[in-house]
Short mmCIF file of C-alpha atoms in Angstrom, two decimals:
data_model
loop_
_atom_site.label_atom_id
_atom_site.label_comp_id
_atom_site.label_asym_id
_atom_site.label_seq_id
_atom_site.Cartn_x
_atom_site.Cartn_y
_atom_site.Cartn_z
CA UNK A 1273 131.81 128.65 127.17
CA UNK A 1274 128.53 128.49 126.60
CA UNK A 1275 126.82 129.76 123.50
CA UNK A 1276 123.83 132.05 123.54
CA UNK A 1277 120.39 130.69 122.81
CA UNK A 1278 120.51 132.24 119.46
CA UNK A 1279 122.68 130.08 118.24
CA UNK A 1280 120.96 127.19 119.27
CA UNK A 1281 117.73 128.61 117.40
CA UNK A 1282 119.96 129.73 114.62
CA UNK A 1283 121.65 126.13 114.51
CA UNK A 1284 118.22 124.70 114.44
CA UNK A 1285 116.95 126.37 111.50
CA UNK A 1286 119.61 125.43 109.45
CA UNK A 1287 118.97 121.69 110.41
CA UNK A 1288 115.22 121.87 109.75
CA UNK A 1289 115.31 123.38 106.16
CA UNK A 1290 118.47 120.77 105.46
CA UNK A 1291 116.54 117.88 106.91
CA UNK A 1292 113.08 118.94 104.95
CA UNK A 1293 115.47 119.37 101.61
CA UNK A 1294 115.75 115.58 101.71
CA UNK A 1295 112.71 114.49 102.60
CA UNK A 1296 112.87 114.68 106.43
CA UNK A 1297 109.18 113.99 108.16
CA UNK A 1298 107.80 115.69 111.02
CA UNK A 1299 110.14 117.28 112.71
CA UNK A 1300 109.87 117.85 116.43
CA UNK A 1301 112.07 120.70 118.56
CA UNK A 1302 112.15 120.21 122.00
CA UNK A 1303 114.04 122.71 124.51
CA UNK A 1304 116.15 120.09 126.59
CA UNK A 1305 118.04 122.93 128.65
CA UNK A 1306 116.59 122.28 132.10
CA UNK A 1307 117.19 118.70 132.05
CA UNK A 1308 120.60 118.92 129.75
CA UNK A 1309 122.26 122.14 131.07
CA UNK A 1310 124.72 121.54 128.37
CA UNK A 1311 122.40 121.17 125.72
CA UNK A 1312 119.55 123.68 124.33
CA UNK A 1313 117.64 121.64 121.85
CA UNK A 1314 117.11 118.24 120.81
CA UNK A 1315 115.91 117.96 117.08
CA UNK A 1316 114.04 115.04 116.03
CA UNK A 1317 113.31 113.87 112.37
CA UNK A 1318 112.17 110.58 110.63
CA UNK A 1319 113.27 109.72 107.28
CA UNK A 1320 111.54 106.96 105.30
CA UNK A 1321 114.17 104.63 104.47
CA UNK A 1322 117.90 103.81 106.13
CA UNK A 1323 119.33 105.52 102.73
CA UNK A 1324 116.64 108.26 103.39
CA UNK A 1325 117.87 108.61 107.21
CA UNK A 1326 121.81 108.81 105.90
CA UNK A 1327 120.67 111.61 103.30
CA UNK A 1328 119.15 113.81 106.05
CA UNK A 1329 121.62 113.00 108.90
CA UNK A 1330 124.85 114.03 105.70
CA UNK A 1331 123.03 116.90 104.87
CA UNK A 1332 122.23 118.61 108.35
CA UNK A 1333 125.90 117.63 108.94
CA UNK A 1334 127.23 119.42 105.93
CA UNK A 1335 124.85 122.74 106.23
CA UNK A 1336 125.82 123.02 110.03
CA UNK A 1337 129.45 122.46 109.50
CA UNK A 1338 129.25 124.76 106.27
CA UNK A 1339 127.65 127.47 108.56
CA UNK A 1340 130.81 127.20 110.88
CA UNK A 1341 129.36 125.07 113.74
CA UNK A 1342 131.66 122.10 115.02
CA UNK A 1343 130.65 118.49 115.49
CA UNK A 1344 131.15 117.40 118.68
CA UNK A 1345 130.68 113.64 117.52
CA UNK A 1346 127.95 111.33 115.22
CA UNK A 1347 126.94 108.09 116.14
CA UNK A 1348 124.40 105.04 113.99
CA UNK A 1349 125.48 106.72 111.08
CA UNK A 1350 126.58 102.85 109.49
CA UNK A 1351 123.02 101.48 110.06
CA UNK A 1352 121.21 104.53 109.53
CA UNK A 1353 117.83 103.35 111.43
CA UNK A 1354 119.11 106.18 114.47
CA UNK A 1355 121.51 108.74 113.58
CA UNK A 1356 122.40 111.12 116.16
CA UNK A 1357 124.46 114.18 115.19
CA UNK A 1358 125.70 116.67 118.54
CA UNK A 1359 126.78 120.27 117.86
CA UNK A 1360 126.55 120.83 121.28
CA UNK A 1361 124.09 122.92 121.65
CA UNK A 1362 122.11 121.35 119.47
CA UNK A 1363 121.21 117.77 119.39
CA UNK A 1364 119.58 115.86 115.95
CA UNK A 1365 118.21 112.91 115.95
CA UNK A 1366 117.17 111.33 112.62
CA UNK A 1367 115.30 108.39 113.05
CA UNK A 1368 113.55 105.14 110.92
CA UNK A 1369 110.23 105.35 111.35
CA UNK A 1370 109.70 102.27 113.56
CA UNK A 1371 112.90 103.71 115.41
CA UNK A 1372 111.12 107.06 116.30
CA UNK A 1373 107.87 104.81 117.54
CA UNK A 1374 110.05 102.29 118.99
CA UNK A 1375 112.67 105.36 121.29
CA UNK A 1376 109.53 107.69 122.10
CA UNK A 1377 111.46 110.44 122.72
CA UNK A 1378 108.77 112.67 122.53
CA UNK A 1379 107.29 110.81 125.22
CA UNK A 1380 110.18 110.67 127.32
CA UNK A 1381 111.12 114.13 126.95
CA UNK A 1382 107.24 114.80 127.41
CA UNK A 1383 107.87 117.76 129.64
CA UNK A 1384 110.25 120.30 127.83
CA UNK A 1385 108.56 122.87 126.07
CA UNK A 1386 108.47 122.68 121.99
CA UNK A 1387 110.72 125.38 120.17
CA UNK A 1388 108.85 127.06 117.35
CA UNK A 1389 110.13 126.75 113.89
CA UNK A 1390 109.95 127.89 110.46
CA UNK A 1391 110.39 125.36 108.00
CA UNK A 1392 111.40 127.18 104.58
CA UNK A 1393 111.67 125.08 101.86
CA UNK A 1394 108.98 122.45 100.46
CA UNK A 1395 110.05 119.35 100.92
CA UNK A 1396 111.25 117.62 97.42
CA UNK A 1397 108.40 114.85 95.93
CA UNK A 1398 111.27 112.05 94.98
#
């Protein structure tokens, strides 16, 4: 069963504001549904550090889960240079800087349309 765009959006929300709360740098949404039918949005996010990239990947995890939205699975969470966390229809990815640079998705997604976000919260000055 699919779920309804909404929830995708709704999903992505709550994984921008958790991913700013630590720290997470510009953040990219990219609608994925034409290529991915099974997916609705990838998000993407750098964090400065691997400790910085565990903190953002933990806390998207636990505000998504907390929100009632199931895991389908996480992978790179012990390295923490590429985490990549799938709620189905939502996709994070929560890259190292040279990671981000190094995968291009942005480029490689290129194509699919951006998804418009609000980001609520000011990101904290550690």
């Amino acid at each position: 069963m699919m779920q309804s765009p909404q929830t995708a959006e709704a999903m992505l929300q709550i994984a921008a504001d958790a991913a700013v709360s630590k720290g997470g740098e510009d953040l990219v949404a990219l609608n994925v549904s034409e290529p991915l039918p099974l997916v609705d949005i990838f998000l993407i996010v750098t964090g400065n550090s691997e400790r910085n990239v565990a903190a953002i990947a933990d806390e998207i995890e636990d505000k998504l889960l907390e929100a009632g939205h199931k895991r389908v699975r996480r992978e790179g969470r012990s390295e923490a240079r590429w985490v990549l966390l799938d709620f189905g229809d939502l996709i994070v990815h929560v890259f190292h800087g040279e990671e981000r640079v190094y995968y291009g998705l942005e480029r490689l997604w290129k194509d699919c349309p951006t998804v418009p976000f609000e980001l609520t919260e000011a990101p904290e000055r550690v």
